[in-house]
């Protein structure tokens, strides 16, 4: 849970009134933003808006640059009726998609009423089918949007240097350091060879992916339960578009490539038609996302966590999710291959 930044709410409301011509009467802070400060703004007419302010941190500043990429994309999706269950940006009185307050870039969007799907609940078949069709619609929109500003997948491993440096730092941790850093040292250094094995396998999959190009589509890159809202009518909305990417469809699909993957593909292809996929490309995303998330948790413990509570959460995530996940990647690749092979045989037989 994040603390509210030290900013003047009344000044922020006045700024939104001037910049967006919205008669905002209250602001409610949401303590769950990642690299951003989030508020719900209530207008005098009863309408609610979502305000996302990019923090003045390295990640927040990168997200601020991305506002110029994803806000126009969402606007175009609505205007062209390609896929409307994404946040609708509000433009300023000058027609801009973003503004600045206290040096921080921010955006205002229409608020989506509903509940986060989350990670804890296994989605029903109906919800999983909706997610698949939503993903298919987003991917299908690629050729109808201006994607010239969207980054292209390079199959890079940008976090590797931070991860390797963190392991070096852990070797210097002593009894004089915090209990959290000592616990992190004990957790990881005993598994250093295993961790290096995960990185080595990721490099193998990276080389394979670069050697086997495939058509790219507009990907959300984080289309899991914590970025999906279920509205009161039972429809799924896709939020948090900070990191769009032109990438193989496997980049979005890998979140849903375990449970009922055959069922997922049936509904995805209802929208997009048949697609060519590869289990090794899924493998690259399995490994990369795990190690990327792991590096983020490690860096927070070493350099950023303000209290013991967040450190305990990070340590639990490292042990129960990141490290536990290692043993499943190769079997997950095999399961995906079985599904893809079975579908190919059925298609050839027809």
Tab-separated table of C-alpha atoms in Angstrom:
chain	number	residue	atom	x	y	z
A	1	UNK	CA	0.000	0.000	0.000
A	2	UNK	CA	1.395	3.367	-1.018
A	3	UNK	CA	1.244	6.577	0.976
A	4	UNK	CA	-0.305	9.624	-0.637
A	5	UNK	CA	2.306	12.008	-2.071
A	6	UNK	CA	2.815	15.416	-0.513
A	7	UNK	CA	0.747	17.492	-2.882
A	8	UNK	CA	-2.064	19.995	-2.414
A	9	UNK	CA	-5.344	18.283	-3.282
A	10	UNK	CA	-7.245	21.542	-3.579
A	11	UNK	CA	-4.643	22.865	-6.016
A	12	UNK	CA	-4.796	19.627	-8.006
A	13	UNK	CA	-8.598	19.865	-8.232
A	14	UNK	CA	-8.348	23.481	-9.353
A	15	UNK	CA	-5.753	22.484	-11.961
A	16	UNK	CA	-8.015	19.753	-13.342
A	17	UNK	CA	-10.918	22.201	-13.516
A	18	UNK	CA	-8.805	24.622	-15.549
A	19	UNK	CA	-7.081	22.071	-17.768
A	20	UNK	CA	-9.987	19.715	-18.456
A	21	UNK	CA	-13.070	21.894	-17.836
A	22	UNK	CA	-14.326	19.305	-15.341
A	23	UNK	CA	-16.084	20.575	-12.216
A	24	UNK	CA	-14.234	18.304	-9.762
A	25	UNK	CA	-15.551	18.483	-6.200
A	26	UNK	CA	-13.622	15.695	-4.431
A	27	UNK	CA	-10.470	13.621	-4.917
A	28	UNK	CA	-9.983	10.211	-3.312
A	29	UNK	CA	-6.471	8.749	-3.167
A	30	UNK	CA	-5.992	5.127	-4.241
A	31	UNK	CA	-3.004	3.557	-2.438
A	32	UNK	CA	-2.313	0.819	-4.991
A	33	UNK	CA	-0.650	2.624	-7.881
A	34	UNK	CA	2.598	1.293	-9.378
A	35	UNK	CA	5.099	4.072	-10.191
A	36	UNK	CA	2.146	6.463	-10.200
A	37	UNK	CA	-0.184	8.316	-7.822
A	38	UNK	CA	-3.797	7.458	-8.514
A	39	UNK	CA	-7.001	9.282	-7.563
A	40	UNK	CA	-10.714	9.009	-8.195
A	41	UNK	CA	-12.117	12.427	-9.072
A	42	UNK	CA	-15.816	13.081	-8.509
A	43	UNK	CA	-17.446	15.818	-10.585
A	44	UNK	CA	-20.443	17.915	-9.594
A	45	UNK	CA	-22.632	16.085	-12.135
A	46	UNK	CA	-21.899	12.754	-10.396
A	47	UNK	CA	-19.509	11.398	-13.008
A	48	UNK	CA	-16.262	9.876	-11.797
A	49	UNK	CA	-12.827	10.075	-13.398
A	50	UNK	CA	-9.553	8.263	-12.892
A	51	UNK	CA	-6.486	10.479	-12.437
A	52	UNK	CA	-3.053	8.914	-12.932
A	53	UNK	CA	-0.010	11.016	-11.981
A	54	UNK	CA	3.422	9.682	-12.953
A	55	UNK	CA	5.775	9.731	-9.966
A	56	UNK	CA	9.139	11.501	-10.151
A	57	UNK	CA	11.027	8.201	-9.984
A	58	UNK	CA	13.029	6.426	-12.707
A	59	UNK	CA	10.104	4.103	-13.497
A	60	UNK	CA	7.558	6.896	-13.157
A	61	UNK	CA	9.483	9.100	-15.579
A	62	UNK	CA	9.585	6.255	-18.117
A	63	UNK	CA	5.830	5.855	-17.726
A	64	UNK	CA	5.406	9.610	-18.255
A	65	UNK	CA	7.110	9.313	-21.646
A	66	UNK	CA	4.748	6.482	-22.554
A	67	UNK	CA	1.642	8.645	-22.016
A	68	UNK	CA	2.182	10.044	-25.513
A	69	UNK	CA	2.028	6.488	-26.874
A	70	UNK	CA	-0.823	4.703	-25.141
A	71	UNK	CA	-3.324	7.511	-24.544
A	72	UNK	CA	-3.757	8.214	-28.306
A	73	UNK	CA	-4.057	4.454	-28.897
A	74	UNK	CA	-6.927	4.127	-26.424
A	75	UNK	CA	-8.603	7.208	-27.868
A	76	UNK	CA	-8.364	5.734	-31.382
A	77	UNK	CA	-9.746	2.380	-30.224
A	78	UNK	CA	-12.840	4.184	-28.974
A	79	UNK	CA	-13.174	6.570	-31.918
A	80	UNK	CA	-12.822	3.794	-34.488
A	81	UNK	CA	-14.935	1.371	-32.427
A	82	UNK	CA	-12.183	-1.236	-32.552
A	83	UNK	CA	-12.372	-2.218	-28.879
A	84	UNK	CA	-14.169	0.093	-26.496
A	85	UNK	CA	-13.634	-1.760	-23.198
A	86	UNK	CA	-10.453	0.142	-22.424
A	87	UNK	CA	-10.125	3.448	-20.502
A	88	UNK	CA	-11.354	6.453	-22.462
A	89	UNK	CA	-8.937	9.400	-22.080
A	90	UNK	CA	-10.244	12.889	-21.400
A	91	UNK	CA	-8.520	15.583	-23.442
A	92	UNK	CA	-7.560	18.981	-22.075
A	93	UNK	CA	-9.241	22.193	-23.241
A	94	UNK	CA	-6.369	22.448	-25.757
A	95	UNK	CA	-6.957	18.914	-27.053
A	96	UNK	CA	-3.907	17.359	-25.357
A	97	UNK	CA	-3.963	13.929	-23.763
A	98	UNK	CA	-1.816	14.848	-20.750
A	99	UNK	CA	-1.050	17.728	-18.436
A	100	UNK	CA	1.482	18.518	-15.707
A	101	UNK	CA	1.104	19.227	-11.997
A	102	UNK	CA	4.077	19.987	-9.727
A	103	UNK	CA	6.348	18.828	-12.547
A	104	UNK	CA	4.586	15.455	-12.810
A	105	UNK	CA	2.856	14.340	-16.015
A	106	UNK	CA	-0.666	13.081	-15.526
A	107	UNK	CA	-3.716	11.879	-17.419
A	108	UNK	CA	-7.452	11.884	-16.743
A	109	UNK	CA	-9.699	9.062	-17.924
A	110	UNK	CA	-13.323	8.149	-17.534
A	111	UNK	CA	-13.657	5.887	-14.504
A	112	UNK	CA	-14.616	2.261	-15.170
A	113	UNK	CA	-17.083	1.045	-12.556
A	114	UNK	CA	-16.438	-2.524	-11.460
A	115	UNK	CA	-14.111	-4.870	-9.590
A	116	UNK	CA	-10.617	-6.065	-10.407
A	117	UNK	CA	-10.643	-9.675	-11.521
A	118	UNK	CA	-7.402	-10.229	-9.581
A	119	UNK	CA	-5.118	-13.250	-9.331
A	120	UNK	CA	-6.778	-15.157	-6.511
A	121	UNK	CA	-9.923	-16.337	-8.307
A	122	UNK	CA	-9.853	-18.844	-11.136
A	123	UNK	CA	-11.913	-17.199	-13.879
A	124	UNK	CA	-15.039	-18.968	-15.035
A	125	UNK	CA	-15.209	-20.307	-18.567
A	126	UNK	CA	-17.312	-17.282	-19.530
A	127	UNK	CA	-14.717	-14.825	-18.173
A	128	UNK	CA	-11.811	-16.699	-19.729
A	129	UNK	CA	-13.619	-16.661	-23.078
A	130	UNK	CA	-14.172	-12.911	-22.705
A	131	UNK	CA	-10.479	-12.352	-21.962
A	132	UNK	CA	-9.513	-14.374	-25.029
A	133	UNK	CA	-11.897	-12.486	-27.297
A	134	UNK	CA	-10.761	-9.138	-25.850
A	135	UNK	CA	-7.153	-10.056	-26.553
A	136	UNK	CA	-8.075	-11.145	-30.056
A	137	UNK	CA	-9.822	-7.826	-30.679
A	138	UNK	CA	-6.822	-5.823	-29.451
A	139	UNK	CA	-4.409	-7.834	-31.589
A	140	UNK	CA	-6.763	-7.605	-34.570
A	141	UNK	CA	-6.793	-3.793	-34.293
A	142	UNK	CA	-3.057	-3.534	-35.049
A	143	UNK	CA	-3.392	-2.726	-38.742
A	144	UNK	CA	-6.091	-0.111	-38.144
A	145	UNK	CA	-4.148	2.016	-35.632
A	146	UNK	CA	-1.212	4.399	-35.882
A	147	UNK	CA	1.413	2.254	-34.158
A	148	UNK	CA	4.443	4.218	-35.359
A	149	UNK	CA	5.315	5.337	-31.795
A	150	UNK	CA	4.938	1.896	-30.217
A	151	UNK	CA	8.166	0.110	-29.265
A	152	UNK	CA	9.026	-3.131	-31.029
A	153	UNK	CA	9.914	-6.348	-29.215
A	154	UNK	CA	13.669	-6.959	-29.307
A	155	UNK	CA	13.629	-9.993	-26.994
A	156	UNK	CA	15.970	-8.093	-24.703
A	157	UNK	CA	16.751	-8.921	-21.078
A	158	UNK	CA	17.093	-5.371	-19.723
A	159	UNK	CA	17.035	-6.349	-16.043
A	160	UNK	CA	19.931	-8.805	-16.188
A	161	UNK	CA	22.641	-6.293	-15.224
A	162	UNK	CA	20.629	-5.224	-12.159
A	163	UNK	CA	20.078	-8.841	-11.151
A	164	UNK	CA	23.749	-9.762	-11.472
A	165	UNK	CA	24.810	-6.639	-9.571
A	166	UNK	CA	22.314	-7.424	-6.806
A	167	UNK	CA	23.898	-10.847	-6.350
A	168	UNK	CA	27.291	-9.167	-5.952
A	169	UNK	CA	25.824	-6.789	-3.371
A	170	UNK	CA	24.288	-9.700	-1.450
A	171	UNK	CA	27.756	-11.190	-0.983
A	172	UNK	CA	28.664	-8.110	1.074
A	173	UNK	CA	25.643	-8.301	3.420
A	174	UNK	CA	26.639	-8.872	7.058
A	175	UNK	CA	24.982	-9.029	10.459
A	176	UNK	CA	25.147	-5.231	10.579
A	177	UNK	CA	22.629	-4.963	7.735
A	178	UNK	CA	18.853	-5.132	8.114
A	179	UNK	CA	17.160	-8.464	8.746
A	180	UNK	CA	15.432	-8.147	5.359
A	181	UNK	CA	18.691	-7.886	3.437
A	182	UNK	CA	20.112	-10.796	5.424
A	183	UNK	CA	17.027	-12.881	4.651
A	184	UNK	CA	17.325	-11.990	0.969
A	185	UNK	CA	20.989	-13.002	0.988
A	186	UNK	CA	20.201	-16.360	2.587
A	187	UNK	CA	17.328	-16.998	0.187
A	188	UNK	CA	19.192	-16.264	-3.034
A	189	UNK	CA	22.873	-17.027	-2.590
A	190	UNK	CA	22.079	-20.620	-1.658
A	191	UNK	CA	20.245	-20.865	-5.007
A	192	UNK	CA	22.738	-18.917	-7.087
A	193	UNK	CA	23.627	-21.818	-9.383
A	194	UNK	CA	19.951	-22.575	-9.970
A	195	UNK	CA	19.254	-18.915	-10.695
A	196	UNK	CA	22.116	-18.807	-13.177
A	197	UNK	CA	20.592	-21.850	-14.839
A	198	UNK	CA	17.337	-19.944	-15.311
A	199	UNK	CA	19.232	-17.068	-16.922
A	200	UNK	CA	21.149	-19.439	-19.180
A	201	UNK	CA	17.901	-21.023	-20.364
A	202	UNK	CA	16.409	-17.575	-20.955
A	203	UNK	CA	19.388	-16.704	-23.161
A	204	UNK	CA	18.866	-19.898	-25.179
A	205	UNK	CA	15.215	-19.005	-25.737
A	206	UNK	CA	16.192	-15.428	-26.567
A	207	UNK	CA	18.520	-16.642	-29.323
A	208	UNK	CA	15.822	-18.943	-30.685
A	209	UNK	CA	13.184	-16.197	-30.699
A	210	UNK	CA	15.485	-13.770	-32.508
A	211	UNK	CA	16.297	-16.417	-35.092
A	212	UNK	CA	12.619	-17.208	-35.756
A	213	UNK	CA	10.763	-13.951	-36.577
A	214	UNK	CA	6.980	-13.945	-36.642
A	215	UNK	CA	4.261	-11.353	-37.380
A	216	UNK	CA	3.848	-8.769	-34.618
A	217	UNK	CA	0.669	-7.361	-33.093
A	218	UNK	CA	-0.196	-4.602	-30.649
A	219	UNK	CA	0.247	-6.168	-27.209
A	220	UNK	CA	-0.856	-4.876	-23.830
A	221	UNK	CA	2.042	-6.896	-22.237
A	222	UNK	CA	0.413	-7.151	-18.796
A	223	UNK	CA	-3.026	-8.593	-19.504
A	224	UNK	CA	-3.537	-10.535	-16.282
A	225	UNK	CA	-6.234	-10.421	-13.618
A	226	UNK	CA	-4.890	-7.347	-11.842
A	227	UNK	CA	-5.359	-5.326	-15.021
A	228	UNK	CA	-8.832	-6.615	-15.852
A	229	UNK	CA	-11.995	-5.033	-14.467
A	230	UNK	CA	-15.322	-6.861	-14.370
A	231	UNK	CA	-18.149	-4.335	-14.670
A	232	UNK	CA	-21.666	-4.617	-13.256
A	233	UNK	CA	-22.944	-6.087	-16.525
A	234	UNK	CA	-20.346	-8.860	-16.386
A	235	UNK	CA	-18.082	-7.478	-19.137
A	236	UNK	CA	-14.281	-7.422	-18.963
A	237	UNK	CA	-12.352	-4.141	-19.395
A	238	UNK	CA	-8.573	-3.966	-19.984
A	239	UNK	CA	-6.783	-1.258	-17.968
A	240	UNK	CA	-3.189	-0.105	-17.235
A	241	UNK	CA	-1.740	0.395	-20.694
A	242	UNK	CA	1.632	1.853	-19.682
A	243	UNK	CA	3.771	-0.638	-21.615
A	244	UNK	CA	2.259	-1.345	-25.063
A	245	UNK	CA	4.522	-3.228	-27.423
A	246	UNK	CA	4.553	-4.558	-30.969
A	247	UNK	CA	5.313	-8.178	-30.235
A	248	UNK	CA	4.315	-11.743	-31.070
A	249	UNK	CA	0.853	-12.638	-29.720
A	250	UNK	CA	2.552	-15.019	-27.274
A	251	UNK	CA	3.620	-11.897	-25.302
A	252	UNK	CA	0.021	-11.417	-24.144
A	253	UNK	CA	-1.099	-15.029	-24.282
A	254	UNK	CA	1.490	-16.512	-21.929
A	255	UNK	CA	-0.463	-15.336	-18.866
A	256	UNK	CA	-3.271	-17.687	-19.943
A	257	UNK	CA	-1.249	-20.522	-21.463
A	258	UNK	CA	-1.610	-22.996	-18.615
A	259	UNK	CA	-5.159	-23.699	-17.481
A	260	UNK	CA	-7.702	-24.363	-20.304
A	261	UNK	CA	-5.348	-23.015	-22.957
A	262	UNK	CA	-7.087	-24.962	-25.744
A	263	UNK	CA	-10.387	-23.366	-24.716
A	264	UNK	CA	-8.709	-19.937	-24.600
A	265	UNK	CA	-7.363	-20.332	-28.148
A	266	UNK	CA	-10.775	-21.373	-29.461
A	267	UNK	CA	-12.258	-18.060	-28.378
A	268	UNK	CA	-9.208	-15.999	-29.363
A	269	UNK	CA	-9.301	-17.403	-32.895
A	270	UNK	CA	-13.033	-16.708	-33.163
A	271	UNK	CA	-11.975	-13.063	-33.361
A	272	UNK	CA	-8.591	-13.210	-35.094
A	273	UNK	CA	-8.808	-16.390	-37.097
A	274	UNK	CA	-6.089	-19.092	-37.038
A	275	UNK	CA	-2.679	-17.961	-35.812
A	276	UNK	CA	0.760	-19.544	-35.896
A	277	UNK	CA	2.222	-19.897	-32.395
A	278	UNK	CA	5.296	-21.596	-30.970
A	279	UNK	CA	5.847	-23.161	-27.546
A	280	UNK	CA	9.462	-21.925	-27.354
A	281	UNK	CA	8.312	-18.344	-27.787
A	282	UNK	CA	5.933	-18.927	-24.889
A	283	UNK	CA	8.919	-20.281	-22.992
A	284	UNK	CA	10.855	-17.070	-23.507
A	285	UNK	CA	8.013	-15.084	-21.957
A	286	UNK	CA	7.566	-17.558	-19.071
A	287	UNK	CA	11.224	-17.181	-18.103
A	288	UNK	CA	11.634	-13.473	-18.813
A	289	UNK	CA	8.604	-12.326	-16.852
A	290	UNK	CA	9.528	-14.454	-13.844
A	291	UNK	CA	13.087	-13.136	-13.670
A	292	UNK	CA	12.027	-9.567	-14.401
A	293	UNK	CA	9.501	-9.586	-11.545
A	294	UNK	CA	12.058	-11.246	-9.325
A	295	UNK	CA	14.615	-8.525	-10.037
A	296	UNK	CA	12.064	-5.833	-9.194
A	297	UNK	CA	11.349	-7.420	-5.794
A	298	UNK	CA	15.066	-7.783	-5.065
A	299	UNK	CA	15.804	-4.166	-5.936
A	300	UNK	CA	12.957	-2.972	-3.724
A	301	UNK	CA	14.353	-4.893	-0.736
A	302	UNK	CA	17.896	-3.655	-1.321
A	303	UNK	CA	17.208	-0.012	-2.075
A	304	UNK	CA	13.607	1.164	-1.792
A	305	UNK	CA	11.366	-0.475	0.808
A	306	UNK	CA	10.260	2.044	3.446
A	307	UNK	CA	9.308	-0.530	6.090
A	308	UNK	CA	9.456	-4.178	7.172
A	309	UNK	CA	5.913	-4.860	5.978
A	310	UNK	CA	6.759	-4.434	2.298
A	311	UNK	CA	9.996	-6.390	2.736
A	312	UNK	CA	8.064	-9.347	4.157
A	313	UNK	CA	5.645	-9.172	1.220
A	314	UNK	CA	8.540	-9.106	-1.249
A	315	UNK	CA	10.341	-12.020	0.403
A	316	UNK	CA	7.156	-14.100	0.367
A	317	UNK	CA	6.659	-13.294	-3.307
A	318	UNK	CA	10.220	-14.299	-4.143
A	319	UNK	CA	9.939	-17.641	-2.369
A	320	UNK	CA	6.354	-18.648	-3.151
A	321	UNK	CA	6.034	-17.276	-6.672
A	322	UNK	CA	9.370	-16.523	-8.356
A	323	UNK	CA	11.465	-19.435	-7.105
A	324	UNK	CA	8.593	-21.921	-7.012
A	325	UNK	CA	7.803	-21.033	-10.611
A	326	UNK	CA	11.171	-22.248	-11.857
A	327	UNK	CA	10.251	-25.896	-11.609
A	328	UNK	CA	7.197	-25.485	-13.843
A	329	UNK	CA	8.534	-23.667	-16.884
A	330	UNK	CA	9.726	-26.613	-18.925
A	331	UNK	CA	6.589	-28.638	-18.213
A	332	UNK	CA	4.494	-25.591	-19.163
A	333	UNK	CA	6.366	-25.369	-22.479
A	334	UNK	CA	5.631	-29.054	-23.069
A	335	UNK	CA	1.927	-28.586	-22.270
A	336	UNK	CA	1.677	-25.664	-24.672
A	337	UNK	CA	3.408	-27.707	-27.368
A	338	UNK	CA	0.922	-30.545	-26.858
A	339	UNK	CA	-2.013	-28.155	-27.276
A	340	UNK	CA	-0.522	-26.546	-30.388
A	341	UNK	CA	0.366	-29.895	-31.932
A	342	UNK	CA	-3.111	-31.299	-31.279
A	343	UNK	CA	-4.728	-28.255	-32.864
A	344	UNK	CA	-2.451	-28.511	-35.883
A	345	UNK	CA	-3.339	-32.175	-36.372
A	346	UNK	CA	-7.040	-31.363	-36.167
A	347	UNK	CA	-6.666	-28.513	-38.668
A	348	UNK	CA	-4.668	-30.731	-41.069
A	349	UNK	CA	-7.261	-33.467	-40.726
A	350	UNK	CA	-10.096	-31.156	-41.607
